[in-house]
PDB file of C-alpha atoms in Angstrom:
ATOM      1  CA  MET A  20      40.648  70.706  75.460  1.00 39.00           C
ATOM      2  CA  ARG A  21      42.831  67.656  75.959  1.00 42.00           C
ATOM      3  CA  SER A  22      41.101  66.868  79.262  1.00 40.00           C
ATOM      4  CA  LEU A  23      37.690  66.955  77.617  1.00 35.00           C
ATOM      5  CA  ARG A  24      38.862  64.593  74.863  1.00 40.00           C
ATOM      6  CA  LEU A  25      40.086  62.147  77.481  1.00 43.00           C
ATOM      7  CA  LEU A  26      36.781  62.354  79.300  1.00 41.00           C
ATOM      8  CA  ILE A  27      34.851  61.756  76.084  1.00 38.00           C
ATOM      9  CA  THR A  28      36.542  58.381  75.808  1.00 44.00           C
ATOM     10  CA  LEU A  29      35.660  57.371  79.357  1.00 48.00           C
ATOM     11  CA  LEU A  30      31.980  57.681  80.215  1.00 41.00           C
ATOM     12  CA  GLY A  31      28.421  57.593  78.917  1.00 37.00           C
ATOM     13  CA  ILE A  32      26.792  60.995  79.514  1.00 33.00           C
ATOM     14  CA  LEU A  33      23.167  62.023  79.114  1.00 30.00           C
ATOM     15  CA  GLY A  34      22.956  65.796  78.646  1.00 29.00           C
ATOM     16  CA  SER A  35      19.849  67.893  79.218  1.00 27.00           C
ATOM     17  CA  VAL A  36      18.827  67.555  75.565  1.00 25.00           C
ATOM     18  CA  VAL A  37      21.056  64.961  73.881  1.00 27.00           C
ATOM     19  CA  ILE A  38      23.061  61.904  74.938  1.00 31.00           C
ATOM     20  CA  ILE A  39      26.845  62.090  74.580  1.00 33.00           C
ATOM     21  CA  VAL A  40      28.921  58.956  74.933  1.00 31.00           C
ATOM     22  CA  PHE A  41      32.039  59.138  77.036  1.00 35.00           C
ATOM     23  CA  VAL A  42      34.066  55.886  77.010  1.00 39.00           C
ATOM     24  CA  LEU A  43      37.548  54.578  77.813  1.00 37.00           C
ATOM     25  CA  THR A  44      39.203  52.088  75.425  1.00 32.00           C
ATOM     26  CA  VAL A  45      42.491  50.625  76.546  1.00 33.00           C
ATOM     27  CA  THR A  46      44.588  48.232  74.485  1.00 31.00           C
ATOM     28  CA  ASN A  47      48.179  47.082  73.872  1.00 32.00           C
ATOM     29  CA  ASP A  48      50.936  47.083  76.518  1.00 34.00           C
ATOM     30  CA  HIS A  49      52.670  49.318  79.060  1.00 34.00           C
ATOM     31  CA  THR A  50      55.185  49.260  81.836  1.00 34.00           C
ATOM     32  CA  ASP A  51      54.441  47.728  85.199  1.00 37.00           C
ATOM     33  CA  ALA A  52      52.554  49.650  87.889  1.00 37.00           C
ATOM     34  CA  PRO A  53      53.044  47.852  91.223  1.00 36.00           C
ATOM     35  CA  PRO A  54      49.989  46.973  93.288  1.00 38.00           C
ATOM     36  CA  ARG A  55      49.210  48.941  96.428  1.00 36.00           C
ATOM     37  CA  PRO A  56      51.458  47.834  99.312  1.00 32.00           C
ATOM     38  CA  GLY A  57      49.701  45.456 101.662  1.00 32.00           C
ATOM     39  CA  ALA A  58      47.064  44.409  99.139  1.00 36.00           C
ATOM     40  CA  SER A  59      46.044  40.759  99.214  1.00 36.00           C
ATOM     41  CA  THR A  60      47.454  38.619  96.407  1.00 36.00           C
ATOM     42  CA  ALA A  61      44.247  36.609  95.915  1.00 39.00           C
ATOM     43  CA  PRO A  62      40.528  37.192  96.459  1.00 41.00           C
ATOM     44  CA  SER A  63      39.032  35.331  99.404  1.00 41.00           C
ATOM     45  CA  THR A  64      36.160  32.918  98.907  1.00 41.00           C
ATOM     46  CA  THR A  65      35.402  32.723 102.628  1.00 40.00           C
ATOM     47  CA  THR A  66      31.963  33.944 103.638  1.00 40.00           C
ATOM     48  CA  MET A  67      32.358  37.380 105.192  1.00 41.00           C
ATOM     49  CA  PRO A  68      29.892  39.563 107.123  1.00 44.00           C
ATOM     50  CA  SER A  69      28.061  42.048 104.933  1.00 44.00           C
ATOM     51  CA  THR A  70      28.576  45.737 105.675  1.00 44.00           C
ATOM     52  CA  THR A  71      25.489  46.808 103.760  1.00 42.00           C
ATOM     53  CA  ASP A  72      22.877  45.356 106.110  1.00 48.00           C
ATOM     54  CA  THR A  73      23.044  48.121 108.732  1.00 59.00           C
ATOM     55  CA  GLN A  74      22.907  51.891 108.548  1.00 81.00           C
ATOM     56  CA  ALA A  75      22.409  51.933 104.789  1.00 85.00           C
ATOM     57  CA  ARG A  76      20.707  55.053 103.497  1.00 94.00           C
ATOM     58  CA  PRO A  77      17.569  55.020 101.311  1.00 96.00           C
ATOM     59  CA  PRO A  78      18.205  53.856  97.725  1.00 97.00           C
ATOM     60  CA  THR A  79      18.373  56.243  94.791  1.00 97.00           C
ATOM     61  CA  VAL A  80      18.608  55.997  90.987  1.00 96.00           C
ATOM     62  CA  ASP A  81      21.157  56.917  88.339  1.00 94.00           C
ATOM     63  CA  MET A  82      20.288  59.371  85.572  1.00 90.00           C
ATOM     64  CA  PHE A  83      18.594  56.591  83.576  1.00 90.00           C
ATOM     65  CA  GLY A  84      16.432  55.448  86.483  1.00 93.00           C
ATOM     66  CA  HIS A  85      18.406  52.341  87.489  1.00 94.00           C
ATOM     67  CA  ARG A  86      18.248  51.542  91.192  1.00 96.00           C
ATOM     68  CA  LEU A  87      21.363  52.261  93.256  1.00 97.00           C
ATOM     69  CA  GLU A  88      21.865  51.255  96.877  1.00 97.00           C
ATOM     70  CA  VAL A  89      23.462  53.900  99.103  1.00 98.00           C
ATOM     71  CA  PRO A  90      25.710  52.336 101.775  1.00 97.00           C
ATOM     72  CA  ALA A  91      26.543  54.134 104.989  1.00 97.00           C
ATOM     73  CA  ASP A  92      30.152  54.529 103.831  1.00 97.00           C
ATOM     74  CA  ASP A  93      30.572  56.853 100.840  1.00 97.00           C
ATOM     75  CA  ALA A  94      33.275  54.521  99.487  1.00 98.00           C
ATOM     76  CA  GLY A  95      30.718  51.720  99.164  1.00 98.00           C
ATOM     77  CA  ALA A  96      30.427  48.373 100.913  1.00 98.00           C
ATOM     78  CA  THR A  97      31.281  44.769 100.191  1.00 98.00           C
ATOM     79  CA  LEU A  98      28.765  41.942 100.358  1.00 98.00           C
ATOM     80  CA  ALA A  99      29.106  38.600 102.102  1.00 97.00           C
ATOM     81  CA  GLN A 100      31.156  36.395  99.762  1.00 97.00           C
ATOM     82  CA  SER A 101      30.468  32.778  98.823  1.00 97.00           C
ATOM     83  CA  ASP A 102      31.282  30.639  95.800  1.00 94.00           C
ATOM     84  CA  GLU A 103      27.661  29.509  95.773  1.00 92.00           C
ATOM     85  CA  GLY A 104      25.930  30.762  92.655  1.00 93.00           C
ATOM     86  CA  ARG A 105      29.156  31.514  90.786  1.00 97.00           C
ATOM     87  CA  ILE A 106      28.555  31.049  87.036  1.00 98.00           C
ATOM     88  CA  ASP A 107      29.395  27.573  85.699  1.00 97.00           C
ATOM     89  CA  PRO A 108      31.908  27.739  82.789  1.00 97.00           C
ATOM     90  CA  ALA A 109      29.752  25.170  80.972  1.00 97.00           C
ATOM     91  CA  ARG A 110      26.831  27.581  80.747  1.00 97.00           C
ATOM     92  CA  PRO A 111      26.295  29.070  77.282  1.00 97.00           C
ATOM     93  CA  ASP A 112      26.046  32.564  78.809  1.00 97.00           C
ATOM     94  CA  TYR A 113      29.228  32.182  80.862  1.00 98.00           C
ATOM     95  CA  LEU A 114      30.757  35.360  79.393  1.00 98.00           C
ATOM     96  CA  THR A 115      27.657  37.542  79.736  1.00 98.00           C
ATOM     97  CA  ALA A 116      25.788  36.329  82.842  1.00 98.00           C
ATOM     98  CA  GLU A 117      25.719  38.613  85.858  1.00 98.00           C
ATOM     99  CA  PRO A 118      27.386  37.446  89.075  1.00 98.00           C
ATOM    100  CA  ALA A 119      25.327  36.099  91.959  1.00 97.00           C
ATOM    101  CA  ARG A 120      23.765  38.565  94.374  1.00 97.00           C
ATOM    102  CA  LEU A 121      24.650  41.558  92.206  1.00 98.00           C
ATOM    103  CA  GLN A 122      24.087  45.008  93.664  1.00 98.00           C
ATOM    104  CA  TRP A 123      24.668  48.453  92.186  1.00 98.00           C
ATOM    105  CA  GLN A 124      25.832  51.110  94.630  1.00 98.00           C
ATOM    106  CA  ARG A 125      26.300  54.865  94.498  1.00 98.00           C
ATOM    107  CA  ILE A 126      29.699  55.924  95.839  1.00 98.00           C
ATOM    108  CA  TRP A 127      30.671  59.397  97.042  1.00 97.00           C
ATOM    109  CA  GLY A 128      27.286  60.701  95.921  1.00 92.00           C
ATOM    110  CA  GLY A 129      28.016  60.090  92.252  1.00 92.00           C
ATOM    111  CA  ALA A 130      29.202  57.066  90.303  1.00 96.00           C
ATOM    112  CA  ALA A 131      27.434  53.714  90.058  1.00 97.00           C
ATOM    113  CA  VAL A 132      29.619  50.690  90.794  1.00 98.00           C
ATOM    114  CA  ALA A 133      28.704  47.009  90.928  1.00 98.00           C
ATOM    115  CA  VAL A 134      29.427  44.598  93.773  1.00 98.00           C
ATOM    116  CA  SER A 135      28.471  40.936  94.078  1.00 98.00           C
ATOM    117  CA  GLY A 136      28.212  38.219  96.675  1.00 98.00           C
ATOM    118  CA  SER A 137      30.097  35.697  94.527  1.00 98.00           C
ATOM    119  CA  ASP A 138      32.849  37.411  92.502  1.00 98.00           C
ATOM    120  CA  GLY A 139      33.898  40.346  94.661  1.00 98.00           C
ATOM    121  CA  PRO A 140      35.088  42.762  95.635  1.00 98.00           C
ATOM    122  CA  THR A 141      36.073  41.289  98.991  1.00 98.00           C
ATOM    123  CA  ARG A 142      37.545  44.461 100.462  1.00 98.00           C
ATOM    124  CA  ILE A 143      37.461  48.249 100.295  1.00 98.00           C
ATOM    125  CA  GLU A 144      40.519  49.745 101.964  1.00 98.00           C
ATOM    126  CA  GLY A 145      41.181  53.466 101.984  1.00 97.00           C
ATOM    127  CA  GLY A 146      38.526  53.911  99.317  1.00 98.00           C
ATOM    128  CA  VAL A 147      40.176  51.409  96.942  1.00 98.00           C
ATOM    129  CA  ALA A 148      38.345  48.138  96.212  1.00 98.00           C
ATOM    130  CA  GLY A 149      40.041  44.815  95.535  1.00 98.00           C
ATOM    131  CA  GLY A 150      39.702  41.060  95.756  1.00 98.00           C
ATOM    132  CA  PHE A 151      37.833  40.298  92.519  1.00 98.00           C
ATOM    133  CA  ALA A 152      37.326  36.673  91.520  1.00 98.00           C
ATOM    134  CA  ARG A 153      39.419  35.163  88.741  1.00 98.00           C
ATOM    135  CA  THR A 154      36.350  34.787  86.528  1.00 98.00           C
ATOM    136  CA  PRO A 155      34.779  36.737  83.632  1.00 98.00           C
ATOM    137  CA  GLN A 156      32.361  38.262  86.119  1.00 98.00           C
ATOM    138  CA  GLY A 157      35.216  39.296  88.405  1.00 98.00           C
ATOM    139  CA  ALA A 158      37.023  40.972  85.506  1.00 98.00           C
ATOM    140  CA  ALA A 159      33.931  42.938  84.495  1.00 98.00           C
ATOM    141  CA  LEU A 160      33.253  43.986  88.095  1.00 98.00           C
ATOM    142  CA  ALA A 161      36.850  45.219  88.402  1.00 98.00           C
ATOM    143  CA  ALA A 162      36.575  47.283  85.223  1.00 97.00           C
ATOM    144  CA  LEU A 163      33.322  48.904  86.322  1.00 98.00           C
ATOM    145  CA  ASP A 164      34.750  49.607  89.750  1.00 98.00           C
ATOM    146  CA  ALA A 165      37.987  51.186  88.529  1.00 97.00           C
ATOM    147  CA  ILE A 166      36.252  53.690  86.250  1.00 94.00           C
ATOM    148  CA  GLY A 167      33.647  54.596  88.865  1.00 96.00           C
ATOM    149  CA  ARG A 168      36.191  55.191  91.605  1.00 98.00           C
ATOM    150  CA  VAL A 169      38.710  57.123  89.538  1.00 96.00           C
ATOM    151  CA  TYR A 170      36.042  59.756  88.873  1.00 94.00           C
ATOM    152  CA  ALA A 171      34.003  59.656  92.086  1.00 97.00           C
ATOM    153  CA  ALA A 172      36.715  59.370  94.751  1.00 97.00           C
ATOM    154  CA  PRO A 173      38.018  62.526  96.421  1.00 96.00           C
ATOM    155  CA  ASP A 174      41.632  63.638  96.196  1.00 95.00           C
ATOM    156  CA  PRO A 175      43.994  61.911  96.937  1.00 96.00           C
ATOM    157  CA  THR A 176      41.998  58.643  96.957  1.00 98.00           C
ATOM    158  CA  TRP A 177      41.400  58.675  93.204  1.00 97.00           C
ATOM    159  CA  ARG A 178      45.166  58.804  92.646  1.00 97.00           C
ATOM    160  CA  LEU A 179      45.520  55.604  94.686  1.00 97.00           C
ATOM    161  CA  VAL A 180      42.856  54.052  92.462  1.00 98.00           C
ATOM    162  CA  VAL A 181      44.894  54.908  89.345  1.00 96.00           C
ATOM    163  CA  ARG A 182      48.051  53.428  90.836  1.00 96.00           C
ATOM    164  CA  ASP A 183      46.351  50.284  92.099  1.00 97.00           C
ATOM    165  CA  ARG A 184      43.591  49.432  89.624  1.00 98.00           C
ATOM    166  CA  PHE A 185      45.398  50.295  86.356  1.00 97.00           C
ATOM    167  CA  TYR A 186      48.419  48.353  85.119  1.00 97.00           C
ATOM    168  CA  GLY A 187      50.819  50.815  83.536  1.00 94.00           C
ATOM    169  CA  GLY A 188      50.532  54.472  82.622  1.00 93.00           C
ATOM    170  CA  GLY A 189      52.441  55.929  85.557  1.00 93.00           C
ATOM    171  CA  ASP A 190      52.444  59.686  86.093  1.00 94.00           C
ATOM    172  CA  ALA A 191      51.161  60.379  82.582  1.00 93.00           C
ATOM    173  CA  LEU A 192      47.946  58.491  83.339  1.00 94.00           C
ATOM    174  CA  VAL A 193      47.510  60.232  86.698  1.00 94.00           C
ATOM    175  CA  ASN A 194      47.972  63.613  85.024  1.00 92.00           C
ATOM    176  CA  GLY A 195      45.448  62.737  82.330  1.00 88.00           C
ATOM    177  CA  PHE A 196      42.802  61.842  84.898  1.00 90.00           C
ATOM    178  CA  ALA A 197      43.610  65.004  86.858  1.00 92.00           C
ATOM    179  CA  ARG A 198      42.932  67.134  83.780  1.00 88.00           C
ATOM    180  CA  SER A 199      39.682  65.388  82.926  1.00 84.00           C
ATOM    181  CA  ARG A 200      38.395  65.558  86.504  1.00 88.00           C
ATOM    182  CA  SER A 201      39.125  69.277  86.815  1.00 87.00           C
ATOM    183  CA  GLY A 202      37.758  70.003  83.337  1.00 82.00           C
ATOM    184  CA  THR A 203      34.324  68.544  84.055  1.00 79.00           C
ATOM    185  CA  PRO A 204      33.180  69.023  87.674  1.00 78.00           C
ATOM    186  CA  GLY A 205      30.583  66.537  88.851  1.00 87.00           C
ATOM    187  CA  VAL A 206      31.505  64.024  86.149  1.00 87.00           C
ATOM    188  CA  ALA A 207      31.030  61.041  88.512  1.00 93.00           C
ATOM    189  CA  ARG A 208      27.241  61.227  88.267  1.00 91.00           C
ATOM    190  CA  TYR A 209      27.513  60.311  84.592  1.00 89.00           C
ATOM    191  CA  VAL A 210      29.056  56.929  85.437  1.00 92.00           C
ATOM    192  CA  THR A 211      25.796  54.984  85.235  1.00 93.00           C
ATOM    193  CA  VAL A 212      24.616  51.373  85.035  1.00 95.00           C
ATOM    194  CA  PRO A 213      25.574  50.236  81.500  1.00 95.00           C
ATOM    195  CA  GLU A 214      22.997  48.914  79.059  1.00 94.00           C
ATOM    196  CA  GLY A 215      24.996  45.720  78.521  1.00 96.00           C
ATOM    197  CA  VAL A 216      28.041  43.833  79.788  1.00 98.00           C
ATOM    198  CA  ARG A 217      30.034  41.006  78.235  1.00 98.00           C
ATOM    199  CA  VAL A 218      33.494  39.461  78.039  1.00 98.00           C
ATOM    200  CA  GLN A 219      34.744  38.695  74.554  1.00 98.00           C
ATOM    201  CA  PRO A 220      35.224  35.063  73.441  1.00 97.00           C
ATOM    202  CA  GLY A 221      38.730  33.796  74.052  1.00 96.00           C
ATOM    203  CA  TYR A 222      38.651  34.598  77.765  1.00 98.00           C
ATOM    204  CA  ARG A 223      41.660  33.277  79.685  1.00 98.00           C
ATOM    205  CA  ASP A 224      42.266  33.550  83.407  1.00 97.00           C
ATOM    206  CA  ASP A 225      45.107  36.034  82.809  1.00 98.00           C
ATOM    207  CA  LEU A 226      43.340  38.229  80.226  1.00 98.00           C
ATOM    208  CA  ALA A 227      39.699  39.210  79.883  1.00 98.00           C
ATOM    209  CA  VAL A 228      38.497  41.701  77.283  1.00 97.00           C
ATOM    210  CA  VAL A 229      35.519  43.410  78.913  1.00 97.00           C
ATOM    211  CA  GLN A 230      33.009  45.301  76.789  1.00 96.00           C
ATOM    212  CA  LEU A 231      30.333  47.677  78.067  1.00 95.00           C
ATOM    213  CA  ALA A 232      27.459  48.986  75.983  1.00 94.00           C
ATOM    214  CA  VAL A 233      26.375  52.548  76.811  1.00 89.00           C
ATOM    215  CA  ARG A 234      23.738  54.822  75.319  1.00 83.00           C
ATOM    216  CA  SER A 235      24.629  57.150  72.459  1.00 74.00           C
ATOM    217  CA  THR A 236      22.873  59.559  70.126  1.00 70.00           C
ATOM    218  CA  SER A 237      22.605  56.838  67.460  1.00 73.00           C
ATOM    219  CA  GLY A 238      21.691  53.933  69.709  1.00 82.00           C
ATOM    220  CA  HIS A 239      24.607  52.488  71.640  1.00 89.00           C
ATOM    221  CA  ALA A 240      28.392  52.544  71.709  1.00 91.00           C
ATOM    222  CA  ILE A 241      30.825  49.940  72.992  1.00 93.00           C
ATOM    223  CA  ALA A 242      33.738  50.635  75.332  1.00 91.00           C
ATOM    224  CA  THR A 243      36.415  47.930  75.451  1.00 92.00           C
ATOM    225  CA  TRP A 244      38.669  47.419  78.478  1.00 93.00           C
ATOM    226  CA  PRO A 245      41.333  44.685  78.462  1.00 95.00           C
ATOM    227  CA  MET A 246      41.788  43.375  81.996  1.00 98.00           C
ATOM    228  CA  VAL A 247      44.927  41.535  83.138  1.00 98.00           C
ATOM    229  CA  TRP A 248      45.430  39.339  86.200  1.00 98.00           C
ATOM    230  CA  VAL A 249      48.400  40.799  88.077  1.00 98.00           C
ATOM    231  CA  ALA A 250      49.418  40.234  91.706  1.00 97.00           C
ATOM    232  CA  GLY A 251      46.230  38.375  92.519  1.00 98.00           C
ATOM    233  CA  ASP A 252      43.671  40.759  91.053  1.00 98.00           C
ATOM    234  CA  TRP A 253      42.211  42.160  87.832  1.00 98.00           C
ATOM    235  CA  ARG A 254      43.565  45.513  86.601  1.00 98.00           C
ATOM    236  CA  ILE A 255      42.883  47.628  83.522  1.00 97.00           C
ATOM    237  CA  ARG A 256      45.738  47.212  81.015  1.00 96.00           C
ATOM    238  CA  VAL A 257      46.955  50.651  79.915  1.00 95.00           C
ATOM    239  CA  PRO A 258      48.379  50.993  76.357  1.00 90.00           C
ATOM    240  CA  ASP A 259      51.989  51.884  75.610  1.00 88.00           C
ATOM    241  CA  ASP A 260      50.686  54.891  73.703  1.00 86.00           C
ATOM    242  CA  ILE A 261      48.292  56.629  76.082  1.00 84.00           C
ATOM    243  CA  GLU A 262      47.083  58.739  73.141  1.00 74.00           C
ATOM    244  CA  THR A 263      45.018  55.701  72.104  1.00 78.00           C
ATOM    245  CA  LEU A 264      42.815  56.419  75.099  1.00 71.00           C
ATOM    246  CA  TRP A 265      41.185  59.082  72.913  1.00 61.00           C
ATOM    247  CA  ARG A 266      40.127  56.612  70.243  1.00 74.00           C
ATOM    248  CA  PRO A 267      36.345  56.902  69.648  1.00 73.00           C
ATOM    249  CA  ALA A 268      33.999  54.234  70.927  1.00 78.00           C
ATOM    250  CA  THR A 269      32.556  51.695  68.526  1.00 87.00           C
ATOM    251  CA  PRO A 270      28.929  52.425  67.588  1.00 90.00           C
ATOM    252  CA  THR A 271      26.480  49.523  67.575  1.00 89.00           C
ATOM    253  CA  PRO A 272      22.786  49.472  66.642  1.00 86.00           C
ATOM    254  CA  SER A 273      21.792  47.117  69.477  1.00 86.00           C
ATOM    255  CA  THR A 274      22.993  45.331  72.602  1.00 92.00           C
ATOM    256  CA  THR A 275      22.320  41.829  71.264  1.00 93.00           C
ATOM    257  CA  GLY A 276      24.866  39.446  72.754  1.00 95.00           C
ATOM    258  CA  PHE A 277      25.339  41.481  75.933  1.00 97.00           C
ATOM    259  CA  GLY A 278      24.143  40.567  79.403  1.00 97.00           C
ATOM    260  CA  THR A 279      21.818  43.031  81.135  1.00 95.00           C
ATOM    261  CA  TRP A 280      23.357  43.175  84.578  1.00 96.00           C
ATOM    262  CA  GLY A 281      20.863  44.092  87.244  1.00 87.00           C
ATOM    263  CA  GLN A 282      18.316  45.599  84.888  1.00 77.00           C
ATOM    264  CA  PRO A 283      14.625  44.558  84.795  1.00 68.00           C
TER     265      PRO A 283
END
């Protein structure tokens, strides 16, 4: 049941009768995992044509009723990028505010991922997204994207996601995701819009500790993902001891202090 225990630490799942929280918590250090060859070393801030304006399919909802856009490409679509509207560091909600022109998309018929028109991603190549802004919002977008793609992408694309969007872990991490994917078919649909998003105080432009609040049987639970800036992009920092991936999420009675990204 090792694969199931890994999955339980990764996602928030609503069952037919009860809600089970599946989250991923990554901490500490690990060896280097090189970025995908040919990847850009810095996100572009140049305005780019949107690929979501034509041939998009009708919108849908996740299992909690949150709206999801459905781009023509199953791998999702970027939005036109501009620095305009990017959150001012002087704002009191700098670490919780949602990025400008935020949109939630359904990819490969399953997971919900977030894209913005201010903080990335700027590209989706071979099913792998990249080009997130060096901001708290960019770090949170990168975390949400990595988890969504590693479970929704087909084989072998999801393996490229592990190699590119996670820093460290190597073959052991790939094997762990392989077990959890095969152990729970259709798991991508349980990657939903979180109830809250924030970056912990102490944010630096080389390390951002992203926290997501998801529903649980007792209220909510918090998943914590340290993000590091490596080779011009944000990547999830994998622990030296991958066994810590199975550490339970932290229960919380409310989402006070979190930003509600894209929710009414």
